[in-house]
PDB file of C-alpha atoms in Angstrom:
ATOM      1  CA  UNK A   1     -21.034  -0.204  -1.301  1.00  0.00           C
ATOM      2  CA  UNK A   2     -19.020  -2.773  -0.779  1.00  0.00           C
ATOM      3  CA  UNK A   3     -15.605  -1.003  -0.074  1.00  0.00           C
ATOM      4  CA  UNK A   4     -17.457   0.488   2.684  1.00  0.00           C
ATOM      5  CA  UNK A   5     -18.337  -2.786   4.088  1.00  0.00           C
ATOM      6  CA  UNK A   6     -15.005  -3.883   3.939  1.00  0.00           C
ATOM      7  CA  UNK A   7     -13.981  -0.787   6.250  1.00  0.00           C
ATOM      8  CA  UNK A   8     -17.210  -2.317   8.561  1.00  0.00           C
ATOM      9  CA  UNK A   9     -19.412   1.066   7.839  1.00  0.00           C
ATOM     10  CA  UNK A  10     -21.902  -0.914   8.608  1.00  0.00           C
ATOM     11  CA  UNK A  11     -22.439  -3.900  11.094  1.00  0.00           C
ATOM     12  CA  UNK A  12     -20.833  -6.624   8.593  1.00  0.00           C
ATOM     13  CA  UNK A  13     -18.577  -8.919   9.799  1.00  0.00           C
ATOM     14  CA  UNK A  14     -15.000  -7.959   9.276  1.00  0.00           C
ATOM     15  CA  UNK A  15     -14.003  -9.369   6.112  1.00  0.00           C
ATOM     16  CA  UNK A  16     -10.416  -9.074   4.349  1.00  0.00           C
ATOM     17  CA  UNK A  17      -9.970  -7.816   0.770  1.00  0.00           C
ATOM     18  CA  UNK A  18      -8.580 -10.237  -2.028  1.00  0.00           C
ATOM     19  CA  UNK A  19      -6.378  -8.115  -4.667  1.00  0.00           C
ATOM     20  CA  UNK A  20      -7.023 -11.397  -7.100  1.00  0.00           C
ATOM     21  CA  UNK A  21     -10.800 -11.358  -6.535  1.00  0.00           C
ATOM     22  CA  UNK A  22     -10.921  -8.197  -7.276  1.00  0.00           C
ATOM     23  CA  UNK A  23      -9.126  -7.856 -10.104  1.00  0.00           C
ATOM     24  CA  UNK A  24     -11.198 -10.295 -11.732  1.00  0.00           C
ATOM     25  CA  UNK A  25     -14.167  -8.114 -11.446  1.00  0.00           C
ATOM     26  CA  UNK A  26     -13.410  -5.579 -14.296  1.00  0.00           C
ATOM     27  CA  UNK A  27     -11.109  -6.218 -17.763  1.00  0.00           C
ATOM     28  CA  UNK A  28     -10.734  -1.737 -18.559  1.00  0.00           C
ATOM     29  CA  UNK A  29      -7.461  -0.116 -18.613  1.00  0.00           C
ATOM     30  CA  UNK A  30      -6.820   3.199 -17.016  1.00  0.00           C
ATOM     31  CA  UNK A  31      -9.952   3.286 -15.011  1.00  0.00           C
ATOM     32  CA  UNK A  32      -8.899   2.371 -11.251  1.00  0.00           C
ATOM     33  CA  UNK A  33     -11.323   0.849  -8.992  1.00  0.00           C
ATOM     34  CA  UNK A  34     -11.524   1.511  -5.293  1.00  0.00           C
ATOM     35  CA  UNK A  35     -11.041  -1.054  -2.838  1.00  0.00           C
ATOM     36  CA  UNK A  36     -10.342   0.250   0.875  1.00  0.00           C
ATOM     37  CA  UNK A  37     -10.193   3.831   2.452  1.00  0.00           C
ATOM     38  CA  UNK A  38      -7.163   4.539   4.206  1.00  0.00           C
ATOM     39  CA  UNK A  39      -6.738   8.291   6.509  1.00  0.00           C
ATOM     40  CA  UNK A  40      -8.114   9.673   3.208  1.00  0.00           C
ATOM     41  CA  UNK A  41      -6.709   8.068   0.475  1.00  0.00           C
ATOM     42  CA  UNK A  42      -8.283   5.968  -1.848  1.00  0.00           C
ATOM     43  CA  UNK A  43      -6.467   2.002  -2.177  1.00  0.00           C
ATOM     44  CA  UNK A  44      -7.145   1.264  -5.962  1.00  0.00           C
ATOM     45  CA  UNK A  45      -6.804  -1.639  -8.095  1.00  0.00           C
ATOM     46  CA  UNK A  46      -6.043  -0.607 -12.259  1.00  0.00           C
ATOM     47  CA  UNK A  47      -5.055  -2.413 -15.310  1.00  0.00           C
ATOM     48  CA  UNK A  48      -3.103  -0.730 -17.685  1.00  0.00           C
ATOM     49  CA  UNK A  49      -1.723  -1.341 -21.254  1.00  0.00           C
ATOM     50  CA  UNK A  50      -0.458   0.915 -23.705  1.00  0.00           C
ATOM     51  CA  UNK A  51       1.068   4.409 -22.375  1.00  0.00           C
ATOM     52  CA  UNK A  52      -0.219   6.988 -20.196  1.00  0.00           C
ATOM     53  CA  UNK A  53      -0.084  11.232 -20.088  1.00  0.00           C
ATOM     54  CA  UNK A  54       3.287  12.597 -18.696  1.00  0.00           C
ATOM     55  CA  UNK A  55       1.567  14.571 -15.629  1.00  0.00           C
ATOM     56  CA  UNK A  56       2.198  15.298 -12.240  1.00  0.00           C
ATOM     57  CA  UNK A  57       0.747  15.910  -8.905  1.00  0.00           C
ATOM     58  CA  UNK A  58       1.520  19.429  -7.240  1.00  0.00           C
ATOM     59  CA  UNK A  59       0.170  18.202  -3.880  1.00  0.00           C
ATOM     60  CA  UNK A  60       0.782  14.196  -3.574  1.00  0.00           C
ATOM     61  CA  UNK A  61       3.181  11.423  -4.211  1.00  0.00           C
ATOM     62  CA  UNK A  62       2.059   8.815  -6.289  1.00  0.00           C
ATOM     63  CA  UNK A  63       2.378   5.285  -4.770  1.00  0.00           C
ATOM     64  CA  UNK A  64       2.791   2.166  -7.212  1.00  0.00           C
ATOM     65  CA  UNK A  65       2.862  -0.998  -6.626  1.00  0.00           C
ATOM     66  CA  UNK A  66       3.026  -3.664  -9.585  1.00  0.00           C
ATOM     67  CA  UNK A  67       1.081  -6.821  -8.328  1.00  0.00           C
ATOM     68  CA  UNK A  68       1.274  -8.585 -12.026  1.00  0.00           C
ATOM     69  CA  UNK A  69       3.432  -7.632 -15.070  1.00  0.00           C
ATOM     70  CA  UNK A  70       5.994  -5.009 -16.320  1.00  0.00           C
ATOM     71  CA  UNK A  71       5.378  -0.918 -15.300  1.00  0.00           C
ATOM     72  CA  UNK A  72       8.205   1.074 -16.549  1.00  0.00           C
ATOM     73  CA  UNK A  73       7.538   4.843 -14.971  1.00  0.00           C
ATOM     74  CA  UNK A  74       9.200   7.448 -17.332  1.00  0.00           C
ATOM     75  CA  UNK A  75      10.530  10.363 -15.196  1.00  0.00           C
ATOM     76  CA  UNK A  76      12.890  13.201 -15.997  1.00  0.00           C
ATOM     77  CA  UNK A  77      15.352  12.060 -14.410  1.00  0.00           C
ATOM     78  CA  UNK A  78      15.512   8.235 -15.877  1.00  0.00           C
ATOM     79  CA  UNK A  79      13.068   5.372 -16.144  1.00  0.00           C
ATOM     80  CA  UNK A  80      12.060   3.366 -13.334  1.00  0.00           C
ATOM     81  CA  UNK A  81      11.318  -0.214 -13.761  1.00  0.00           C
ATOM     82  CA  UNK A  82       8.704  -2.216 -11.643  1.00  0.00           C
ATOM     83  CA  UNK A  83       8.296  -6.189 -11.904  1.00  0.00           C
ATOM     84  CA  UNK A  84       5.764  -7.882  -9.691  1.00  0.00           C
ATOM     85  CA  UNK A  85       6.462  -7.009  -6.495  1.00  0.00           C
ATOM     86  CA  UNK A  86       8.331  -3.789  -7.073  1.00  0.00           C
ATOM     87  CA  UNK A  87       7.154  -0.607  -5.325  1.00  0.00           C
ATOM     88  CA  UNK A  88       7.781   3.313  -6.581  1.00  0.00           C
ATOM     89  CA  UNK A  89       6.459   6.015  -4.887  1.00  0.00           C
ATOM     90  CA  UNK A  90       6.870   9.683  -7.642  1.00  0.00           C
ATOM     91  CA  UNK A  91       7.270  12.166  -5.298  1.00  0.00           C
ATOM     92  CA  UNK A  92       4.722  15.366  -5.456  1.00  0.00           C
ATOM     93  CA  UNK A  93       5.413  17.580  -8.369  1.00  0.00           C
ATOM     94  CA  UNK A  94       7.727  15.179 -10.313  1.00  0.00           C
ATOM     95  CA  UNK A  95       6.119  14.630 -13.777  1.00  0.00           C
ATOM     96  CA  UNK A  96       5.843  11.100 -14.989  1.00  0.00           C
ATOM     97  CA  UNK A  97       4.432   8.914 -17.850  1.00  0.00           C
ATOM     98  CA  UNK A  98       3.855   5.170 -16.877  1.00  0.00           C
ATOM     99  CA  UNK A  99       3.636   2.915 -19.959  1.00  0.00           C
ATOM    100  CA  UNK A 100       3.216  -0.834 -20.066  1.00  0.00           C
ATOM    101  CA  UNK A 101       4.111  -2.797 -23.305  1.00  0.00           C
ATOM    102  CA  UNK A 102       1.555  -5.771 -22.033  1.00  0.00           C
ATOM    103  CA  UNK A 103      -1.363  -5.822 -19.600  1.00  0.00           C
ATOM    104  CA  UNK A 104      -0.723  -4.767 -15.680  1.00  0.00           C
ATOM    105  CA  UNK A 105      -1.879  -4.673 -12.617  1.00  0.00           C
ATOM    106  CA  UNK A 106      -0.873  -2.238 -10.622  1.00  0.00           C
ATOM    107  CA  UNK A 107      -2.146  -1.351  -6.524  1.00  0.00           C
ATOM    108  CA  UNK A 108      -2.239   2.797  -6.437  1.00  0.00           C
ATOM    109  CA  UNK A 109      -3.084   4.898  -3.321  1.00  0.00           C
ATOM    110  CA  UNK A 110      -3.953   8.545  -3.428  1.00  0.00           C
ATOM    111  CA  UNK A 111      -5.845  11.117  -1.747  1.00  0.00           C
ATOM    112  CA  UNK A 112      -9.771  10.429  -2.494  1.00  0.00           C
ATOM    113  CA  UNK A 113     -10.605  12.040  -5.313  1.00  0.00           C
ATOM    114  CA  UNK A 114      -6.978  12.970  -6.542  1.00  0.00           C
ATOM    115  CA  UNK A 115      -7.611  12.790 -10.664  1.00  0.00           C
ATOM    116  CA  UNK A 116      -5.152  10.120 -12.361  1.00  0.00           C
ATOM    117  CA  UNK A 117      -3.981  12.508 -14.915  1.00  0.00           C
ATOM    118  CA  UNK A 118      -3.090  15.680 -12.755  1.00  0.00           C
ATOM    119  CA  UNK A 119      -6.258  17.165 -14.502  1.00  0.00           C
ATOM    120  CA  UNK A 120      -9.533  16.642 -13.278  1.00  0.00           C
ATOM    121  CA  UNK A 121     -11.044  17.799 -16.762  1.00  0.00           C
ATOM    122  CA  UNK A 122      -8.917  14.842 -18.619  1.00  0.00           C
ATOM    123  CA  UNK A 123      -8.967  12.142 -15.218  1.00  0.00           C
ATOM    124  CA  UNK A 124     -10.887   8.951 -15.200  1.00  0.00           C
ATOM    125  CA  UNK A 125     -13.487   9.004 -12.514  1.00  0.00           C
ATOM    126  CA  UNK A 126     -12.524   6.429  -9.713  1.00  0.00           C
ATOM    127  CA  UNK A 127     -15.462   3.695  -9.609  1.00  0.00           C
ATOM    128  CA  UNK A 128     -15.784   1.604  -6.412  1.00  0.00           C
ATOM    129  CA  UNK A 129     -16.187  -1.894  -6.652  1.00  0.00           C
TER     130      UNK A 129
ATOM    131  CA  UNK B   1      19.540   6.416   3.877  1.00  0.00           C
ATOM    132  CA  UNK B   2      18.337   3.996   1.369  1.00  0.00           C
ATOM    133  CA  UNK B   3      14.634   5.008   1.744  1.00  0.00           C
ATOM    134  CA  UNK B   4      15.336   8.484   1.414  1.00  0.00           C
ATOM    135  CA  UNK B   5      17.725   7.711  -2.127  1.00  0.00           C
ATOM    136  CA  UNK B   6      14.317   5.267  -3.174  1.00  0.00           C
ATOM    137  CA  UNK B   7      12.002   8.606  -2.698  1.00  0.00           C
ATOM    138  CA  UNK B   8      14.923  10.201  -4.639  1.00  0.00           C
ATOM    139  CA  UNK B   9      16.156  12.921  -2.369  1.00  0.00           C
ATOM    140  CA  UNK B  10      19.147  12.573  -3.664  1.00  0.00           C
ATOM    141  CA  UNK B  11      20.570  13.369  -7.335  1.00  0.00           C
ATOM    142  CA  UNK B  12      20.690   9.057  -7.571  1.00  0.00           C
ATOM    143  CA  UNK B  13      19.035   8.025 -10.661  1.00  0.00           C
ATOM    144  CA  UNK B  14      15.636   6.860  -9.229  1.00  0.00           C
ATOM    145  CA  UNK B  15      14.958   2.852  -8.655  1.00  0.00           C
ATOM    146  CA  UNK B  16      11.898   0.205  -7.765  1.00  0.00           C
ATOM    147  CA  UNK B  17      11.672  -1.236  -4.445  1.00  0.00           C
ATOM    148  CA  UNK B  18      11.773  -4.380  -4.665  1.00  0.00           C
ATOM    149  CA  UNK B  19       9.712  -6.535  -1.910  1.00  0.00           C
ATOM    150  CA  UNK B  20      11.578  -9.456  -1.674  1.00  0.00           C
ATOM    151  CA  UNK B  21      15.118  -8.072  -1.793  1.00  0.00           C
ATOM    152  CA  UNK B  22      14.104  -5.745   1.153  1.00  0.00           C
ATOM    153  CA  UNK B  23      12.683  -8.630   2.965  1.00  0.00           C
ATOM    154  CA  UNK B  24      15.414 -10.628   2.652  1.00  0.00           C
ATOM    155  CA  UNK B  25      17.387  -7.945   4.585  1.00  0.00           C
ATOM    156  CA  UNK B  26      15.860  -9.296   8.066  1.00  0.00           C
ATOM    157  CA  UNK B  27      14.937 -11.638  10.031  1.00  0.00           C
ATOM    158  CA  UNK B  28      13.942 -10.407  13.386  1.00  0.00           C
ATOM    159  CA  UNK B  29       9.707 -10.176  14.505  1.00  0.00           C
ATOM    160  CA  UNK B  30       7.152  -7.556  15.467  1.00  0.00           C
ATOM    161  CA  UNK B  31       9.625  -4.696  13.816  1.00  0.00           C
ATOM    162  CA  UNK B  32       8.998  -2.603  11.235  1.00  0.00           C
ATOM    163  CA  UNK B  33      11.659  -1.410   8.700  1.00  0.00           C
ATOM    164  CA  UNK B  34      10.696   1.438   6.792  1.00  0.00           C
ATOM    165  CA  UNK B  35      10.858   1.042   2.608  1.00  0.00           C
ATOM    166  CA  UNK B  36       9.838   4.215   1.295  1.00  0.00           C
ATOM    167  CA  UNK B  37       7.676   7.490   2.522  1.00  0.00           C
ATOM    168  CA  UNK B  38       4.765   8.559   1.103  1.00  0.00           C
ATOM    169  CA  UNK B  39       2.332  11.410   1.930  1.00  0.00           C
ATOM    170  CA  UNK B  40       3.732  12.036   5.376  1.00  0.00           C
ATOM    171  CA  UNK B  41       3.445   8.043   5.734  1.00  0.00           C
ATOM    172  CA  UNK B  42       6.140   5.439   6.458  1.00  0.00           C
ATOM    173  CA  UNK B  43       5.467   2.418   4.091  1.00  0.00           C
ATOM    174  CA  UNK B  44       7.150  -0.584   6.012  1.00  0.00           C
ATOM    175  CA  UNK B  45       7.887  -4.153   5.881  1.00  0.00           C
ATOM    176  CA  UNK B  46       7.511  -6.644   8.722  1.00  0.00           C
ATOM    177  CA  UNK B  47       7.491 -10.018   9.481  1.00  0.00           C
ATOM    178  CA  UNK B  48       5.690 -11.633  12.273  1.00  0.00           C
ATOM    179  CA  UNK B  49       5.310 -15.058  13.997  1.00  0.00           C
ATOM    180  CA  UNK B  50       3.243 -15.398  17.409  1.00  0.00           C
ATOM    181  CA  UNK B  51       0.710 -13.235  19.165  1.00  0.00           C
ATOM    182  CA  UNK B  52       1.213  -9.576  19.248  1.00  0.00           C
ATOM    183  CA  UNK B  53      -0.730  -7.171  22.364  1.00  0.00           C
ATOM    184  CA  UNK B  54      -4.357  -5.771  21.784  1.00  0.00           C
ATOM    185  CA  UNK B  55      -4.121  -2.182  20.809  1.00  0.00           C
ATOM    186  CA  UNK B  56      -6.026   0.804  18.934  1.00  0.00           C
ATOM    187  CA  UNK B  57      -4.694   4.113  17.684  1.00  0.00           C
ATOM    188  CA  UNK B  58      -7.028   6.843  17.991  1.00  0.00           C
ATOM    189  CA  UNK B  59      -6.196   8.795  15.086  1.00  0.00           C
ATOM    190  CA  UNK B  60      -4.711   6.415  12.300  1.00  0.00           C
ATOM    191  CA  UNK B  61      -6.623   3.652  10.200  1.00  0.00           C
ATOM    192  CA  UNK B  62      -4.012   0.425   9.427  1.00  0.00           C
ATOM    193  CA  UNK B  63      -3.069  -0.627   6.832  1.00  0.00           C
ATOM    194  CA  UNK B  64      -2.337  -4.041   6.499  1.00  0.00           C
ATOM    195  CA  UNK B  65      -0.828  -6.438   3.048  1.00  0.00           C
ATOM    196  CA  UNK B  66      -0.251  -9.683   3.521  1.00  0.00           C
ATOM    197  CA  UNK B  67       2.884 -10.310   1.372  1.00  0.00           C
ATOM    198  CA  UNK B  68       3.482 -14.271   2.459  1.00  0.00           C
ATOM    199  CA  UNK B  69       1.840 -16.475   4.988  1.00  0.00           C
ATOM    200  CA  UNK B  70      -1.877 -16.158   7.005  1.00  0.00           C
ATOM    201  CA  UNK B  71      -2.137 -13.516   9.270  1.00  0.00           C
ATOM    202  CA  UNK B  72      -5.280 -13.372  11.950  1.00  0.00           C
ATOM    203  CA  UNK B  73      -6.465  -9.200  13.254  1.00  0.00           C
ATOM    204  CA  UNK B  74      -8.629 -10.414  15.785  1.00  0.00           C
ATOM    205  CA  UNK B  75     -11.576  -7.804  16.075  1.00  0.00           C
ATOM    206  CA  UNK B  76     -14.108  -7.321  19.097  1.00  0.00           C
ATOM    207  CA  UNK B  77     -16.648  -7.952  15.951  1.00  0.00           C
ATOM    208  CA  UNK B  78     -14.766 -11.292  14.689  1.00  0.00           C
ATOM    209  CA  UNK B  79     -11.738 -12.439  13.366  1.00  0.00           C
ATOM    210  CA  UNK B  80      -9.858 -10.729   9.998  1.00  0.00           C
ATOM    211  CA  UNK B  81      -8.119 -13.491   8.354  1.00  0.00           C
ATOM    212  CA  UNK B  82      -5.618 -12.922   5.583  1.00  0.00           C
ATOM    213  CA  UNK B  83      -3.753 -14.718   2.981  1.00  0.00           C
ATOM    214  CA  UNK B  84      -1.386 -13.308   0.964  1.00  0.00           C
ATOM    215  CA  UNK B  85      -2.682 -11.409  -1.471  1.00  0.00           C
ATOM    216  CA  UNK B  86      -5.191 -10.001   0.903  1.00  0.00           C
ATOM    217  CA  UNK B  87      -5.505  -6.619   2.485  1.00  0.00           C
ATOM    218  CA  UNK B  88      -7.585  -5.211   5.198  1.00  0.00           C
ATOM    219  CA  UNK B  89      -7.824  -1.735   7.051  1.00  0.00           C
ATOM    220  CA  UNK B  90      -8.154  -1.893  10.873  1.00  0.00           C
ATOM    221  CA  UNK B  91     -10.305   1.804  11.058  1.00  0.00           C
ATOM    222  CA  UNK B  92      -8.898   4.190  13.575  1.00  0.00           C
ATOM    223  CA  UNK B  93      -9.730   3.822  17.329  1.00  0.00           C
ATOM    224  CA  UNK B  94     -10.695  -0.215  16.530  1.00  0.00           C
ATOM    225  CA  UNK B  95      -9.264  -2.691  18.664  1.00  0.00           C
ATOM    226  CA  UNK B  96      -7.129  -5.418  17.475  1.00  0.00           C
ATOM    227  CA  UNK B  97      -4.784  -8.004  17.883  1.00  0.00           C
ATOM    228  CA  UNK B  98      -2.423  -9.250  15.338  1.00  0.00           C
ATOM    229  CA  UNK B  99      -1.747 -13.193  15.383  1.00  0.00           C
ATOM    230  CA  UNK B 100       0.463 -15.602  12.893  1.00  0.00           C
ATOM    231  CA  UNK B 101       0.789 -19.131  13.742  1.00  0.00           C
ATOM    232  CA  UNK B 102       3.501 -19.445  11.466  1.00  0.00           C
ATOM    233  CA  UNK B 103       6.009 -16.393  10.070  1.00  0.00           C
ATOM    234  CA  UNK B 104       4.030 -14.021   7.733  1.00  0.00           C
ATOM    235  CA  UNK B 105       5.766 -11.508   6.050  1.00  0.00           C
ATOM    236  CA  UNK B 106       3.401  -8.143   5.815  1.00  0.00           C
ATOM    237  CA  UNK B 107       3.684  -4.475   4.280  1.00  0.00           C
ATOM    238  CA  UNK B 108       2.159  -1.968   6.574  1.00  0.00           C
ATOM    239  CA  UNK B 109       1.368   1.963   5.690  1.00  0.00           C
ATOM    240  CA  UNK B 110       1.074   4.256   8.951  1.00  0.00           C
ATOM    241  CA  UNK B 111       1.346   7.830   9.401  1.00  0.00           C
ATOM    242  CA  UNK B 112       5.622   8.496  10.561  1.00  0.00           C
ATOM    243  CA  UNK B 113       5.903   8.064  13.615  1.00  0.00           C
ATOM    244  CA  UNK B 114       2.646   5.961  14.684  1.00  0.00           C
ATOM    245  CA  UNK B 115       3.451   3.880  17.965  1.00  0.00           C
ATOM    246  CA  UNK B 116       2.773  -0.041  16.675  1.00  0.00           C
ATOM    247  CA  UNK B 117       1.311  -1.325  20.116  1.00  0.00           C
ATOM    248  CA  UNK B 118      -0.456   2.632  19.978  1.00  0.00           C
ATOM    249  CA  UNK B 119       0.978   3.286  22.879  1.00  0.00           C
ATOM    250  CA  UNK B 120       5.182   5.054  22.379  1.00  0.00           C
ATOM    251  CA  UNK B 121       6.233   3.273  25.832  1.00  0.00           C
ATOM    252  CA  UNK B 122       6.214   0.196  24.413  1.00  0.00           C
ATOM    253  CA  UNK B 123       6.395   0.879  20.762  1.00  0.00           C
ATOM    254  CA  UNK B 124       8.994  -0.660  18.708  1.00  0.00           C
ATOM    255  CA  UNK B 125      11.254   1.438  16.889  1.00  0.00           C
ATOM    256  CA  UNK B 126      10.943   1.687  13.118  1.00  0.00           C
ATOM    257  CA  UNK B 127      14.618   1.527  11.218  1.00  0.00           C
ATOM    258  CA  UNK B 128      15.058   2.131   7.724  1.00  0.00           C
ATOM    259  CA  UNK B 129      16.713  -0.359   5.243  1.00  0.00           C
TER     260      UNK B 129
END
């Protein structure tokens, strides 16, 4: 798969990731694609439009970082706004509702397998690409 | 201290990191200021010009996002070479060698405390801005 080879699983040359090249490989919203493995997380790549669950993770923080667009993140405790280049990490257990007027593209990094929506009956499943 | 008010330990209303502002906080090489925690991980910026020592660290992958510039991780199985925009994970116990010709700005995840030559003699400390 070729987020393995870009960890050198196998006996590929080391190769870097492009977040552009990448991104141009899939047009969905919600559905985050895997890119790297890092100490057990997954680094994703998602698009995103439209507005999102309010959930929460008991057991991780949730790491965002906008690479194109507008994310606002809608916690309890105010609204946090991320341009390009802007970085929010939602601590564990904090509930939150991300929402994006126009298309996004957003780097995540979770635990593998952590499901988006705090649920893994309602979570998109993570495709690697 | 500002990365603990961005994770929100504090009752401050909560706020994006912003990249840029953060980078333009510094100027000095080859040391890491710490932006934001994350799963028992520092998330850091640095900027680097020149040839840094060959190194491994036996228990943590790293992380590496090229933010501005070209940034070489020499491998014993070939050269990494990254543009902005680019990403790559060094696996744990991997050898490597971190070289910019010219200043390149980078974001870098480790687990708190990780040594950045992986060895804490000559590690350089990691401040928080």
């Amino acid at each position: 798969m070729p987020w393995l080879d870009a960890n050198h699983a196998d006996s590929a040359p080391p190769k870097a990731i492009n977040l552009a090249e990448k991104l141009s490989l899939f047009t969905d919203h919600w559905s985050p694609k895997v890119i790297a493995a890092f100490n057990g997380h997954d680094v994703m790549l998602v698009k995103v439009q439209g507005e999102f669950v309010w959930h929460s993770h008991p057991d991780t923080d949730d790491f965002f970082l906008v690479l194109k667009g507008q994310l606002t993140i809608r916690q309890r405790d105010g609204d946090v706004i991320l341009n390009a280049g802007d970085l929010h990490i939602v601590p564990k257990g904090v509930e939150h509702c991300t929402v994006a007027a126009d298309e996004a593209h957003l780097l995540l990094i979770e635990p593998r397998g952590t499901p988006n929506t705090g649920d893994p009956a309602t979570a998109a499943v993570n495709h690697p690409i």
